[in-house]
Structures are given as structure tokens and as C-alpha cells.
Coordinates of C-alpha atoms in Angstrom, one line a residue:
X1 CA 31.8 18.7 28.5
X2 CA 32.1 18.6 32.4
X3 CA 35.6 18.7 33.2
X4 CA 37.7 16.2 35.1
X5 CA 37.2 16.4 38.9
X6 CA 34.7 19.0 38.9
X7 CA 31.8 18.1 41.5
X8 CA 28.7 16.7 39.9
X9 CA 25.7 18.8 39.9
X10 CA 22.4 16.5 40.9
X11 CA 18.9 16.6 41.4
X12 CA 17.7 16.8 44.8
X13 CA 15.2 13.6 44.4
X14 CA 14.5 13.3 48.0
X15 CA 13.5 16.9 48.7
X16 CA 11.1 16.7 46.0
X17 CA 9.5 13.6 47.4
X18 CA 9.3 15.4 50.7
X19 CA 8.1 18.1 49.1
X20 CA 5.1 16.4 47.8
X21 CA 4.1 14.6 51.2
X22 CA 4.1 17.7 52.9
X23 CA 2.2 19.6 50.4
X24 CA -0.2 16.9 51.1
X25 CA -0.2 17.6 54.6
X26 CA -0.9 21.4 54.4
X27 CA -4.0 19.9 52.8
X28 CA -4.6 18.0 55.8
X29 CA -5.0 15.1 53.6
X30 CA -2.1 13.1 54.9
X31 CA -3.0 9.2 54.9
X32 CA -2.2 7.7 58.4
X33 CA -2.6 3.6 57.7
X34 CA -4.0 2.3 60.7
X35 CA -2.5 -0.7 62.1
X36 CA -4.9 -3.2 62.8
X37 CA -4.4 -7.2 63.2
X38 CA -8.2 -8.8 62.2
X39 CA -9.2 -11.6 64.6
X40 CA -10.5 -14.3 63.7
X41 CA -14.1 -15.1 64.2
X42 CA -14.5 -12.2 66.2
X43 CA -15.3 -9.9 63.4
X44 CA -15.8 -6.5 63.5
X45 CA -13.4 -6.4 66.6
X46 CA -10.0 -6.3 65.8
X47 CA -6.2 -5.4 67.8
X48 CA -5.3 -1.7 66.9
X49 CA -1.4 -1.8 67.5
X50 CA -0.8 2.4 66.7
X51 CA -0.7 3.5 70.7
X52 CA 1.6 3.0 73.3
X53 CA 0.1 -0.3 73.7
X54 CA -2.2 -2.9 71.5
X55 CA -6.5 -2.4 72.1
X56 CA -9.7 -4.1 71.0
X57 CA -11.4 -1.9 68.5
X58 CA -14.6 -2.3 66.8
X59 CA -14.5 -1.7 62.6
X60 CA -17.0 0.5 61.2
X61 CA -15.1 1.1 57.6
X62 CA -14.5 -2.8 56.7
X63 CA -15.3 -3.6 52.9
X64 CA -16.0 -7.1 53.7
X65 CA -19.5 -6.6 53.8
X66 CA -20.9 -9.4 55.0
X67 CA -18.1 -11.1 57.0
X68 CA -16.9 -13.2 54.6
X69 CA -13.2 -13.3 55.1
X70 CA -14.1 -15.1 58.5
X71 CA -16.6 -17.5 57.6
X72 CA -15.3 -20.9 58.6
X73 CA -16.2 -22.6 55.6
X74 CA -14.3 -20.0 53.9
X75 CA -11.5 -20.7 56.3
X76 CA -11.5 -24.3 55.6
X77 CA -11.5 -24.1 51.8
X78 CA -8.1 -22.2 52.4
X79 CA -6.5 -24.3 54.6
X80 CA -7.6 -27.3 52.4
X81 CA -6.1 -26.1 49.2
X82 CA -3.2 -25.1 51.1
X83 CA -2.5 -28.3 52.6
X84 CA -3.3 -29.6 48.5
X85 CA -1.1 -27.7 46.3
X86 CA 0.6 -25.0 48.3
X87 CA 1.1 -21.7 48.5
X88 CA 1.4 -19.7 45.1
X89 CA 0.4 -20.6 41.7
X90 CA 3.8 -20.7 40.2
X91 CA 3.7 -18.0 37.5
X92 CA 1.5 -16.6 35.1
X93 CA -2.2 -17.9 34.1
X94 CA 0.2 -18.4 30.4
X95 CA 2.9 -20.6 31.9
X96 CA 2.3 -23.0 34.8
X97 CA -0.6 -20.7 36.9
X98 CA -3.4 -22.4 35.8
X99 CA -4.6 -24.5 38.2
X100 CA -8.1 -26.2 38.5
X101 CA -9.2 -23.9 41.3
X102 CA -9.0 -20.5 39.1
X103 CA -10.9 -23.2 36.2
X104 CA -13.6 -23.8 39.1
X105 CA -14.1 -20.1 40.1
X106 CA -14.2 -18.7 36.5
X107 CA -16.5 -21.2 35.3
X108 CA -18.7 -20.5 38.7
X109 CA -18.5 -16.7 38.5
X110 CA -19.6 -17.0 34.5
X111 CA -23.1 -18.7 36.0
X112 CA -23.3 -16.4 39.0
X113 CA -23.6 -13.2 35.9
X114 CA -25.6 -15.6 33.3
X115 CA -22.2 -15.4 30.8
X116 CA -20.5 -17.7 28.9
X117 CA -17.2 -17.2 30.5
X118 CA -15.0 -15.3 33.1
X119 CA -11.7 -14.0 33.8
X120 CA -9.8 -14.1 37.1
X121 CA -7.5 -10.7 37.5
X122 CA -5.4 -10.0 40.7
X123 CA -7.6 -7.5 41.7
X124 CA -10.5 -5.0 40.5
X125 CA -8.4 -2.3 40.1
X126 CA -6.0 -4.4 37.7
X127 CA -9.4 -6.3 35.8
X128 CA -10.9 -2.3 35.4
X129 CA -7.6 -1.2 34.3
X130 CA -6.5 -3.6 32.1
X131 CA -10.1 -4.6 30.6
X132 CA -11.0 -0.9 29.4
X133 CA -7.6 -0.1 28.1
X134 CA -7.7 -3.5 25.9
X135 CA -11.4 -2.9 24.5
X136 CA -10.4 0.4 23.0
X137 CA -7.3 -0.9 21.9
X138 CA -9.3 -3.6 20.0
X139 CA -12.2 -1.8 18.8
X140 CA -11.2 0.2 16.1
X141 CA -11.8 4.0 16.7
X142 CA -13.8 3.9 19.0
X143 CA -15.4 5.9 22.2
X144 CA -15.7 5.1 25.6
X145 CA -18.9 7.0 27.5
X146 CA -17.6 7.0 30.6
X147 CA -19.8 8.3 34.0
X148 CA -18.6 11.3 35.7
X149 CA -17.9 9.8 39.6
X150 CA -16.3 6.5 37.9
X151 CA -13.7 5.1 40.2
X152 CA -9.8 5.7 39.4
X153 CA -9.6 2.1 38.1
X154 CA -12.0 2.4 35.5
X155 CA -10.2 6.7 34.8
X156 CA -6.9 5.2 34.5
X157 CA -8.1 1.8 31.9
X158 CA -9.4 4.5 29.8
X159 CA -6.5 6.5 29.5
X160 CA -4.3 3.9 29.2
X161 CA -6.6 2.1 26.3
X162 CA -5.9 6.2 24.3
X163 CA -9.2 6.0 22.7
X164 CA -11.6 8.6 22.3
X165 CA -13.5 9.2 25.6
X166 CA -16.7 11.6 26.3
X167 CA -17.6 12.3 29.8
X168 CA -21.5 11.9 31.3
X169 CA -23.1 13.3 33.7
X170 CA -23.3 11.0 36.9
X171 CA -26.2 9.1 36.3
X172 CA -27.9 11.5 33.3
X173 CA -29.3 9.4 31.0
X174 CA -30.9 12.5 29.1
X175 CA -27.1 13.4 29.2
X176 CA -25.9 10.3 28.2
X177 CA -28.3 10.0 25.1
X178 CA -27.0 13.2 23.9
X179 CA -23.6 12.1 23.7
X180 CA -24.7 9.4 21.8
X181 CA -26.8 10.9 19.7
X182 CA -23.8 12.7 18.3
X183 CA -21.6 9.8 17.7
X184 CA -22.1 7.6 14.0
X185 CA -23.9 4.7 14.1
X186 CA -21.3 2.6 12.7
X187 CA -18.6 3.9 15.3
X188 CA -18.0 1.7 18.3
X189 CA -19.2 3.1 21.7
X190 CA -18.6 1.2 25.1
X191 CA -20.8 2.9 28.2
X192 CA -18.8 2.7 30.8
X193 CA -20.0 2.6 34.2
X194 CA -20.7 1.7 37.9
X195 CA -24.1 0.2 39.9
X196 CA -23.1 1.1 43.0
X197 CA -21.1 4.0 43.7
X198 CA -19.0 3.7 47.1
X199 CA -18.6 7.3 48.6
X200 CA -22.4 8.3 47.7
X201 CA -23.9 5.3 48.3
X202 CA -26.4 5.6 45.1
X203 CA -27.3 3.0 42.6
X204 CA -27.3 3.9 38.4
X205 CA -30.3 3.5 36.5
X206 CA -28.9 -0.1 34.6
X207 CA -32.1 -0.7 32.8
X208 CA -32.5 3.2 31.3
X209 CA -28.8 2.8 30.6
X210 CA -29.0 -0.6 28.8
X211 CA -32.1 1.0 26.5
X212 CA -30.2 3.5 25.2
X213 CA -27.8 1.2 25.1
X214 CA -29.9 -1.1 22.9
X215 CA -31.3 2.0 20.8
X216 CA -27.7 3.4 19.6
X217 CA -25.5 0.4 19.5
X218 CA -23.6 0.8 22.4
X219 CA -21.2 -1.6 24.2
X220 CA -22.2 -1.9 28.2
X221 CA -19.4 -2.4 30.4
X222 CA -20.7 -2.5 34.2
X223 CA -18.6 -2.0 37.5
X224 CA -20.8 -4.5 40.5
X225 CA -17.7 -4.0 42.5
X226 CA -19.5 -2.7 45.5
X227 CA -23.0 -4.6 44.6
X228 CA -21.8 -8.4 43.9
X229 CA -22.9 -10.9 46.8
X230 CA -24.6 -7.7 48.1
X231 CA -27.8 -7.7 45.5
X232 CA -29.7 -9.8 43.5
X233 CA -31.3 -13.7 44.4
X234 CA -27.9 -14.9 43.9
X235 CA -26.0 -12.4 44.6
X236 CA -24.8 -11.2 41.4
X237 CA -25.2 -7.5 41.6
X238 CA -27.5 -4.9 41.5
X239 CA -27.9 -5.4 37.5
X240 CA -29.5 -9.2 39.0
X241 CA -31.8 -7.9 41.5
X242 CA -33.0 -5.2 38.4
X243 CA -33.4 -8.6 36.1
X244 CA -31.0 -6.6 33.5
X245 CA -28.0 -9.3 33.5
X246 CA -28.2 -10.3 30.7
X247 CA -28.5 -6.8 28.8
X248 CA -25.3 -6.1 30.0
X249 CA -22.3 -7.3 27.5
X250 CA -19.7 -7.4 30.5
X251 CA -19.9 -7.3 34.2
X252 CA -16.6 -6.6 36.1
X253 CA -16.3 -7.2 39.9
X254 CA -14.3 -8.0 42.6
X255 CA -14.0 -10.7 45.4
X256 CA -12.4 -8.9 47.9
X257 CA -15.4 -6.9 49.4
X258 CA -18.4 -8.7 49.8
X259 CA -16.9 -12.4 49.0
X260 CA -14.2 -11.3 51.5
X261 CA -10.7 -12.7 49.8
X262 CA -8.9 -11.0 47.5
X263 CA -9.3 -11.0 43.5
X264 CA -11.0 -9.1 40.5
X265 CA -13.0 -10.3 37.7
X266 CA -14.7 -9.8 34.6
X267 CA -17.3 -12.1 33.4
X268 CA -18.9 -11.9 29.5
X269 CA -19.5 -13.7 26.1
X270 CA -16.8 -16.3 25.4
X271 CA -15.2 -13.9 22.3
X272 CA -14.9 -11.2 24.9
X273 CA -13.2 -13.0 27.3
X274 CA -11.0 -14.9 25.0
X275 CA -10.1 -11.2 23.3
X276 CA -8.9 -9.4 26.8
X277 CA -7.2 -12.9 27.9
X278 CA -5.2 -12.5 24.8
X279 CA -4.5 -9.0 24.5
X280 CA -4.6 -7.2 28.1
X281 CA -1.1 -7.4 29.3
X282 CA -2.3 -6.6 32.8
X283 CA -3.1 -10.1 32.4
X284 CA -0.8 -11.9 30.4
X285 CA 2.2 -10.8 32.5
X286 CA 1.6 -10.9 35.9
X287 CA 1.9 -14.0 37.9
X288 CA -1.8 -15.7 38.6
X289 CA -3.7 -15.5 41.8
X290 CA -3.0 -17.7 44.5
X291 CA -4.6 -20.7 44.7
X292 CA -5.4 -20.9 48.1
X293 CA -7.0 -17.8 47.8
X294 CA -9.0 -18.7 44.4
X295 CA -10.5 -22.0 46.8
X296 CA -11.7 -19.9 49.7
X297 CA -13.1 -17.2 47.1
X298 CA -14.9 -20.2 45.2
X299 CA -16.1 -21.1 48.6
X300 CA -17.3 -18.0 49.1
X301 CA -19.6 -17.3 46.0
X302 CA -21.1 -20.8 46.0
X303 CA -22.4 -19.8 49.9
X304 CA -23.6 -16.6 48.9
X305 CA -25.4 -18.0 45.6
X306 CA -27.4 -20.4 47.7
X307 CA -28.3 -17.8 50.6
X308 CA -30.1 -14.7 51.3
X309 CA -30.1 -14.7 55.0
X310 CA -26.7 -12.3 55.6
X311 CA -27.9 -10.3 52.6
X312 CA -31.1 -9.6 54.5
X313 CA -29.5 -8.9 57.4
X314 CA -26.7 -6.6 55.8
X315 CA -29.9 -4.4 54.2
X316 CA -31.2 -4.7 57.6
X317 CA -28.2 -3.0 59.6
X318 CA -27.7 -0.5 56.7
X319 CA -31.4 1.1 56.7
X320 CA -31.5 0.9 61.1
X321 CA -28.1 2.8 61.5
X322 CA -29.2 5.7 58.9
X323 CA -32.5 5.8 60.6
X324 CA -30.0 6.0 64.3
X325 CA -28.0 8.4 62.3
X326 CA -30.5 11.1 61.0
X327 CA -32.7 10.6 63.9
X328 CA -29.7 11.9 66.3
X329 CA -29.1 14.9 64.3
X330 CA -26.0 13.6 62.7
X331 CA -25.5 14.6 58.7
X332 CA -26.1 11.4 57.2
X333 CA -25.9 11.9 53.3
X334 CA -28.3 10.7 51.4
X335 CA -27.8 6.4 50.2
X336 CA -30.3 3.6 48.7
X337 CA -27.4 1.2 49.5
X338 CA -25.7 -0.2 52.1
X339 CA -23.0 2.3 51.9
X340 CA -23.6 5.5 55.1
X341 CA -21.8 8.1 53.9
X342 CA -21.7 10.8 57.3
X343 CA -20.5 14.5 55.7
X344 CA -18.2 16.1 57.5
X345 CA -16.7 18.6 54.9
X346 CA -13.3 19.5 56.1
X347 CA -10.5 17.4 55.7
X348 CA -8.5 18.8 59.2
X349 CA -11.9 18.1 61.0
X350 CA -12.6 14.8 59.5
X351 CA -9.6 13.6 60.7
X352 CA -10.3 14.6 63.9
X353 CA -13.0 13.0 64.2
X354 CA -11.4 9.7 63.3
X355 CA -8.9 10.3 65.5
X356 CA -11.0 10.8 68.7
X357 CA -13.5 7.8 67.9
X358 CA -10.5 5.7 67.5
X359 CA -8.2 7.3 70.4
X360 CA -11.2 8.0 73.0
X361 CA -14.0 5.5 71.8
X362 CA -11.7 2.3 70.4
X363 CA -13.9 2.6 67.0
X364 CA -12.0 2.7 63.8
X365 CA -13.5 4.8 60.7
X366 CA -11.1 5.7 58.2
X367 CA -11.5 9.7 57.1
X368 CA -12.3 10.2 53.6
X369 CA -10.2 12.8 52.0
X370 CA -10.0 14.5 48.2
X371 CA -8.8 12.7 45.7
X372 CA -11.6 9.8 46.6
X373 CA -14.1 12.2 47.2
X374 CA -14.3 16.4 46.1
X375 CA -12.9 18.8 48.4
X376 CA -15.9 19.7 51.0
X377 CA -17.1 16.7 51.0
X378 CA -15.0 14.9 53.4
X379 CA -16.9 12.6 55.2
X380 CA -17.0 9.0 57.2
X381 CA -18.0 6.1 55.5
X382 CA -19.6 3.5 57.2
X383 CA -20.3 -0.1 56.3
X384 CA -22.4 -1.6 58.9
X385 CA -22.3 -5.8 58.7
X386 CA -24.7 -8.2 59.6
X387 CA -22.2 -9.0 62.4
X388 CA -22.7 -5.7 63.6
X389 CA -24.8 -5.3 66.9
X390 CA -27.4 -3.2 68.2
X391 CA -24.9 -2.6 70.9
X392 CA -22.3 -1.6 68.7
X393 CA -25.0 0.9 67.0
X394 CA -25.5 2.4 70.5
X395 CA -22.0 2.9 71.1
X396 CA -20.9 4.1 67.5
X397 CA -23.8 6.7 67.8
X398 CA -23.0 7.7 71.3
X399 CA -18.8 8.5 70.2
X400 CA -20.5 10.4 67.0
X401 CA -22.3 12.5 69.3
X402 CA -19.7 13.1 71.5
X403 CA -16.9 14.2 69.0
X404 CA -19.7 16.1 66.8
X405 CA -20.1 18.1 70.1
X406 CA -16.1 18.0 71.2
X407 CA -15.1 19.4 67.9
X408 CA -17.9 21.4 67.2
X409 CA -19.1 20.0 63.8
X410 CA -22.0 21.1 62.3
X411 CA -25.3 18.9 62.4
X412 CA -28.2 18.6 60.3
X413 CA -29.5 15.5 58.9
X414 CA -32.1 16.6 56.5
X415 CA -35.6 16.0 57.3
X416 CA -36.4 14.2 53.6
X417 CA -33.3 11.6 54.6
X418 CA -34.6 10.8 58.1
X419 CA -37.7 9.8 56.2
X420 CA -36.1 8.0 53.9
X421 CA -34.6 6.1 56.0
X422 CA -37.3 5.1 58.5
X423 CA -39.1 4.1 55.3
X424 CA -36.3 2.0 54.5
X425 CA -36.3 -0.5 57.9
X426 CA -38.5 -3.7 57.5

């Protein structure tokens, strides 16, 4: 028993966090956020507001694809259900947050994947999250198959769900098939996994995955995250443009990449949907989406479902700024998507790369460090837009070549992906 008016003994709380910040700096994996105020209508340039005075940057590391977020229609939709019902939606989907707008975009994003129904979430993150933890919470004993390079939403749902979990090999179907071979028939198995993965820029084999799927009985549970209003005639996903939709039992997404607002999703069979909207207290107990944004995201998908010409044009960018890439020299890893990973393999150096193109050249590229990616593999990801220019492809490859050379990075675009991607430009 302490005794009276002895000094209390503490914890130092403070030095610990410190502690683990500048542990991650010795990594040199310290996240700088950059500053940056979008503009509208002007996208990809944008006011950087981290020097001794605001600049005009141009974006090469946007997730809004295809320019979404400033589409005036989209704009318009916004305003227009602000000016309707306000700002928030006044509590949970449960009690009061319902309003026709998040009706209207789950019943339109159910018809954009060929389901019976959707679900609106807050985010991907939270629909991943909060969707895999309550499947294996429902399903009895069961075992998620879940693919190596999964993102951390989709890591964390299946931890948080305390099923039974095996781990694939990225994209190994023979792999994959062993698993499952060893697993009862009669036990419930979800396969768990992504089309398009966002540091690598590959695309999964859907249809091999659904057959196995098929052949052992197996639950398939999609991530289109980085493929929906990207792929397919309508934009549904890569799983679309493959014409496996509807061999996939449930197709999670997002709409704040390529639709450009904010919001996740999952869309499936009614049961399904009903089940996670009952059980998933990611969703249950946090306050709904914002109307205003549901409207400009409904705008959004309906555009997209009824055009192809800025998904053309996105595929267009993509394959002529690998080609621009590979042809300089410049170590362009290896992508089928529109994602142009550019290795740099050192976390210190990668940084300083994205410092000088942003301090020297007004481009912004955000460094990719470990935990997104393994250590060695730091690298630049760029996301050319269609609203990107061939001017802007001159000048990003011109600062490239300039900092490769200032910081004495090594080079080497292989030979097979400069062929790959000449191959790949209409």
C-alpha cells in the first residue's frame, strides 16, 4: 500500500510515443502529409502550401482515377442535395440516416455488379473490415483463404472475424486448390481476394479462382476497389470486363477512387446483404454517410455506367507513360493496369526523390514506404488520368530523369517491360 504523500511512480506515455515515431524515422519511413488544396476544375494541378510560400503543383499520385471528384455534374449533384436536405444524415442508417439518396445508390450499385442488393459503408476500409469479420462470425467454423498481398482492410476484417484463416500464394491457383483440397467439403470456405492489386499494378485470375471456387464449394469474396468505374462496359470491375460477375457471391468496392467521392460498398445476394446489415457492427453503429456525398457519388456511377470514353482514355495514358517510362531507362515495374509502379528500393532515397520532384519540379508523388509495400521495394506510384497531358508526360519524365541522375539511383527498365508496354498503346 503506497503511503500517504509519497510521489506517484508513472509511466512515461509520451516518451514511448516519441519513441515509436522516431524509430520510424531511423527507418526512413517517416510519413510527411503533403499539404495540398485541390482546385477545382483544374485537375491534376493543385496549391501545395508546405514551403515558404503556396505553388501550383501538378498530381501524379491522385486515386481519383478518372477525375471524377471534379466533374461538374458531379459538383451539381452535391450542391443540389445540399441545398435539399443539408449537410449530414443525422445518425445511423438504424435510426434516422436513411435517406432516399443512400436507397438510390444501393439499389444503383446492386445493378452496376448484377446483385440483388448493396450496402453503403463509410469507407472501403470499414465495408472490408467489417464485412469479413461478420461472415466468419456467421458461418459456423469456418475458413477464410485469404491471398497473400491482400490489402490491411481485408488482414484486419479477418482477424477481427477470429475464424480460421489459411494464407495463398499471391495469385497461385495451383496453391490455392491445395489449400482447399485439404479442407472438408461440408466446412465453409470464403476466398478472399483482390482484382486489382494497387502497389503491383497486376490483375488476379477471377475466372480460375471462381472454378475452383465452383469445384470445392467455396464462398468468393472480391475486392474491385482499385478496378470499379476503371474496367468492364459499365464499369463494374475487372470481374465485368472478364464476364465472371455473376460467379462472384460478393463484390466489395469503394467510391472514393475512380467515382471520386468518398464511401465503400459491398454489393451481393439479398440474404447476404441483409445478414452483414444486421450483424456487422461497423455498420450498425456508426453514423451513415452524408447525403450530399451519397448524391454526387450516385451521380457519379450513373455517368460512368453509360460511358466508356474516360475509361479509354485512362487505359490510354496508363500504357503511353510506361512505354515514356521504360523507353527512358527508368525502372518501371512490371503492370497490366493502370497503376505505374517506378521501383526505387530504398526508403531514404525514395523520399528523396519525392522531395526533389516536388521541391525542384512542383510535381507531387507520394513515396511508398514498408508497411504498404516490403522493404526494397520502395517505389513511386503513379496514376496517370485522362486529364493528364502529353505535356505533363514530358515534364514528369524530364524531373524523373533529372533526380535519377541528381541522386544517383539506379536505372534499368527491363527489356521484356519496355515491350510490354509498347504493345500495350492503341
Amino acid at each position: 500500500m503506497r503511503q500517504r504523500g509519497a510521489p506517484v511512480v508513472t509511466y512515461d506515455y509520451q516518451k514511448a510515443f516519441a519513441s515509436a515515431v522516431s524509430a520510424v524515422r531511423a527507418e526512413g519511413r517517416y510519413r510527411v502529409f503533403a499539404d495540398i488544396e485541390r482546385q477545382r476544375g483544374r485537375f491534376p494541378r493543385a496549391i501545395y502550401h508546405g514551403g515558404d510560400k503556396p505553388k501550383e503543383i501538378t498530381v501524379w499520385c491522385s486515386n481519383d482515377y478518372l477525375g471524377m471528384g471534379q466533374h461538374e455534374c458531379v459538383i451539381a449533384a452535391i450542391k443540389n442535395a445540399a441545398d435539399r436536405v443539408g449537410a449530414g444524415a443525422g445518425g445511423t442508417r438504424n435510426i434516422a440516416g436513411t435517406t432516399h439518396y443512400h436507397v438510390l445508390l444501393e439499389r444503383e450499385l446492386a445493378g452496376l455488379h448484377k446483385k440483388e442488393a448493396a450496402l453503403l459503408f463509410t469507407s472501403g476500409y470499414v465495408a472490408n473490415e467489417a464485412t469479413l469479420a461478420t461472415l466468419s462470425k456467421i458461418l459456423p467454423d469456418s475458413v477464410i483463404l485469404s491471398d497473400e498481398l491482400n490489402h490491411a482492410s481485408m488482414i484486419e476484417g479477418i482477424r477481427g472475424g477470429r475464424g480460421a484463416k489459411l494464407v495463398w500464394r499471391h495469385n497461385d491457383v495451383a496453391h490455392l486448390e491445395s489449400l482447399l483440397k485439404e479442407i472438408p467439403p461440408g466446412r465453409p470456405k470464403v476466398i478472399a481476394f483482390e482484382s486489382v492489386y494497387s502497389m503491383d499494378g497486376d490483375i488476379s485470375p477471377i475466372g480460375a479462382i471462381c472454378d475452383l471456387a465452383e469445384k470445392y464449394g467455396a464462398f468468393t469474396y472480391l475486392d474491385e476497389v482499385h478496378a470499379v468505374g476503371l474496367y468492364g462496359a459499365e464499369g463494374g470491375g475487372v470481374a465485368q470486363r472478364d464476364g465472371v460477375e455473376t460467379r462472384i457471391d460478393l463484390i466489395e468496392g469503394t467510391l472514393g477512387k475512380a467515382f471520386g467521392v468518398m464511401g465503400g460498398y459491398i454489393a451481393a445476394s439479398a440474404a447476404v446483404i441483409d445478414a452483414v446489415r444486421s450483424y456487422a457492427s461497423g455498420f450498425i453503429f456508426t453514423t451513415a454517410l452524408s447525403p450530399v456525398l451519397v448524391a454526387g457519388a450516385l451521380r457519379s456511377v450513373k455517368i460512368l455506367r453509360t460511358s466508356n470514353n474516360l475509361r479509354e482514355r485512362h487505359q490510354e495514358r496508363a500504357a503511353t507513360l510506361k512505354a515514356r517510362l521504360a523507353a527512358e531507362g527508368l525502372p518501371v515495374m512490371p503492370s497490366v493496369s493502370h497503376i505505374v509502379p517506378v521501383r526505387v528500393g530504398d526508403p531514404v532515397q525514395c523520399k528523396a526523390v519525392s522531395d526533389y520532384l516536388l521541391d525542384r519540379r512542383s510535381i507531387y508523388v507520394q513515396p511508398i514506404n514498408y508497411p504498404t509495400v516490403p522493404k526494397g521495394t520502395e517505389r513511386l506510384r503513379l496514376t496517370p488520368t485522362p486529364l493528364h497531358t502529353d505535356n505533363d508526360m514530358d515534364e514528369l519524365v524530364d524531373a524523373l530523369n533529372e533526380a535519377w541522375d541528381a541522386l544517383r539511383i539506379g536505372r534499368g527498365a527491363a527489356p521484356a517491360v519496355l515491350a510490354k508496354a509498347e504493345a500495350a498503346l492503341p
